[in-house]
Amino acid sequence: MLTPADLILHNANVLPLDTALAERAQALAVAGGLILAVGSEAQAARHKTAETQLVDCQGRTLLPGFIDAHCHLLAYAAALLSVDCSPSAVASIGDIQAALRARAEATPAGGWVRAVGYDESALAEGRHPTRWDLDAAVPHHPARLIHRTGHACVLNSAALGTAGIDIATEEPPGGHMERDPSSGEPTGLLLEMDDLVDAAVPPLPYAELAEGVRRASERFLSEGITYVQDATASNGIEEWRLLERLRREGHLRLPAAVMEGYRCLGELPEAVPDLGLRRGAAKIAVSELGGEIYPREPDLAEMVWEVHGRGRQVSIHAVEERAVTAAAGAIAEALDRRPRPDHRHRIEHCGICPPELAARLAELEVVVVTQPTFVYHNGDAYLARVPETDLAHLYPLAALRRAGVALAAGSDCPVAPPSVLTGLYGAVARRSRRGSPVVREQALRPVEALHMYTGGAAFAAFEEASRGSLSPGKRADLVLLSGDPAAVPEEEIRSLRVELVVVGGEIAWRASAPAS
Ligand SMILES: [Zn+2]
């Protein structure tokens, strides 16, 4: 007898995105959380019993659930609880002050006022706010305003005092503290100094964090995301235990791979299968600051070797061309010392990458995990600020693909919202928020862009055997869209709607007007 299906989705335009199933299908059957059959109406119907739950997809498009291959779960949850100072919420420092003042009034004495998402280039004043700007709005509470990139923040005077940062503070290597040119006093703007600041800011109480994680989960699901890879460089055993608890208590509603921060190498367990939690790559951040690479190249090579030598996968944050070059060099050195097939070492972001460097990455078999949403969200700023010579190689999706580099995509939320449809639009249309073309030569075809959020993202985490396409035996993680992103005109990709989301065979999210 055929295995009875728990759930059958039929009358659908199914895109399996699986090499063995290049044809479209009409229906899909699920049992025990796994895909049982993908094929014609008749093929799926053979598994139907009186108990089978049926979903009539009304001709809509069924895809593998999207995977966000690079996000920051706890930071995103915290951001959803913080004052929103992103360009869609504020237009000036005055707006930021008004928003902070309102939050301070509702915050008990001594409590922190937390704000996120500002972008100095989008503010009317065209500059970073200072401690004095924040003091004017929040004189009595410590306040921290985090830049949209997460790599800078502004503290008010109370927060600087709590963090013990003053005129005598020396910057840590790779960090920078802006000072008033005449007095030498810190202006409150800190770049890459989170270690110092984090030590002073109390963690969110668990109940608040759980609320943030519930909101984050809801948002991921509503975007069709059924699996996330957390790429936080500070992850250690404490963060893992927290995520475990959040998952066990049902606040985190989707399974996750959790990267391990380099400094915590060896702390995380490999997996907690019944919670759907897995340890991901070991994360190292490389950046260029004031013409220098941090960590220095010999140190970076040692760090990468330490991870590689343990047989682990490394994931290196590298945005600028020099940082990507340094990351590639360190990976090459580790592979020279001990060659290893199928290592899948990752470079995250890869913001500027000319063809010679792309060819090098392909030769090293590096996986690039990048952010097509940035093309849309930051495109106008890139066009204004990135030098012409670099612009041609900005998030060069087509060039990386042509070179043969394996690609995956993520939102980097809270840096950008976790909208996969916006990412697909960025990759395919290469247009900014204002509609300007952003190096159209680097556009992908829609199926190639979809692959970055499905099979490519699964590959980047060694999970292609169980996720990333619709074929029998894989996890029943599904997203139903109002239209076919591979067939609609590119301008319509962003306005497609997520209708239904299935995680592990269970309907986890539905648009308010149900699909069936
Ligand atoms: Zn990130």
mmCIF file of C-alpha atoms and ligand atoms in Angstrom, residues 70-72 149 151 231-232 283 317 348-349 371 412-413 415, ligand 1:
data_model
loop_
_atom_site.group_PDB
_atom_site.id
_atom_site.type_symbol
_atom_site.label_atom_id
_atom_site.label_comp_id
_atom_site.label_asym_id
_atom_site.label_seq_id
_atom_site.Cartn_x
_atom_site.Cartn_y
_atom_site.Cartn_z
ATOM 1 C CA HIS A 70 22.798 35.003 6.839
ATOM 2 C CA CYS A 71 20.875 36.697 9.597
ATOM 3 C CA HIS A 72 21.279 37.664 13.247
ATOM 4 C CA THR A 149 25.077 48.263 9.515
ATOM 5 C CA HIS A 151 29.155 48.184 12.901
ATOM 6 C CA ALA A 231 25.859 34.321 11.293
ATOM 7 C CA THR A 232 26.613 36.200 14.505
ATOM 8 C CA LYS A 283 32.611 32.870 12.067
ATOM 9 C CA HIS A 317 32.762 38.337 6.914
ATOM 10 C CA GLU A 348 29.910 36.521 3.677
ATOM 11 C CA HIS A 349 28.860 39.660 1.734
ATOM 12 C CA GLN A 371 22.751 40.142 0.220
ATOM 13 C CA ASP A 412 21.652 40.131 7.169
ATOM 14 C CA CYS A 413 18.663 41.290 9.231
ATOM 15 C CA VAL A 415 20.754 45.296 8.728
HETATM 16 ZN ZN ZN B 1 25.811 39.844 9.216
#
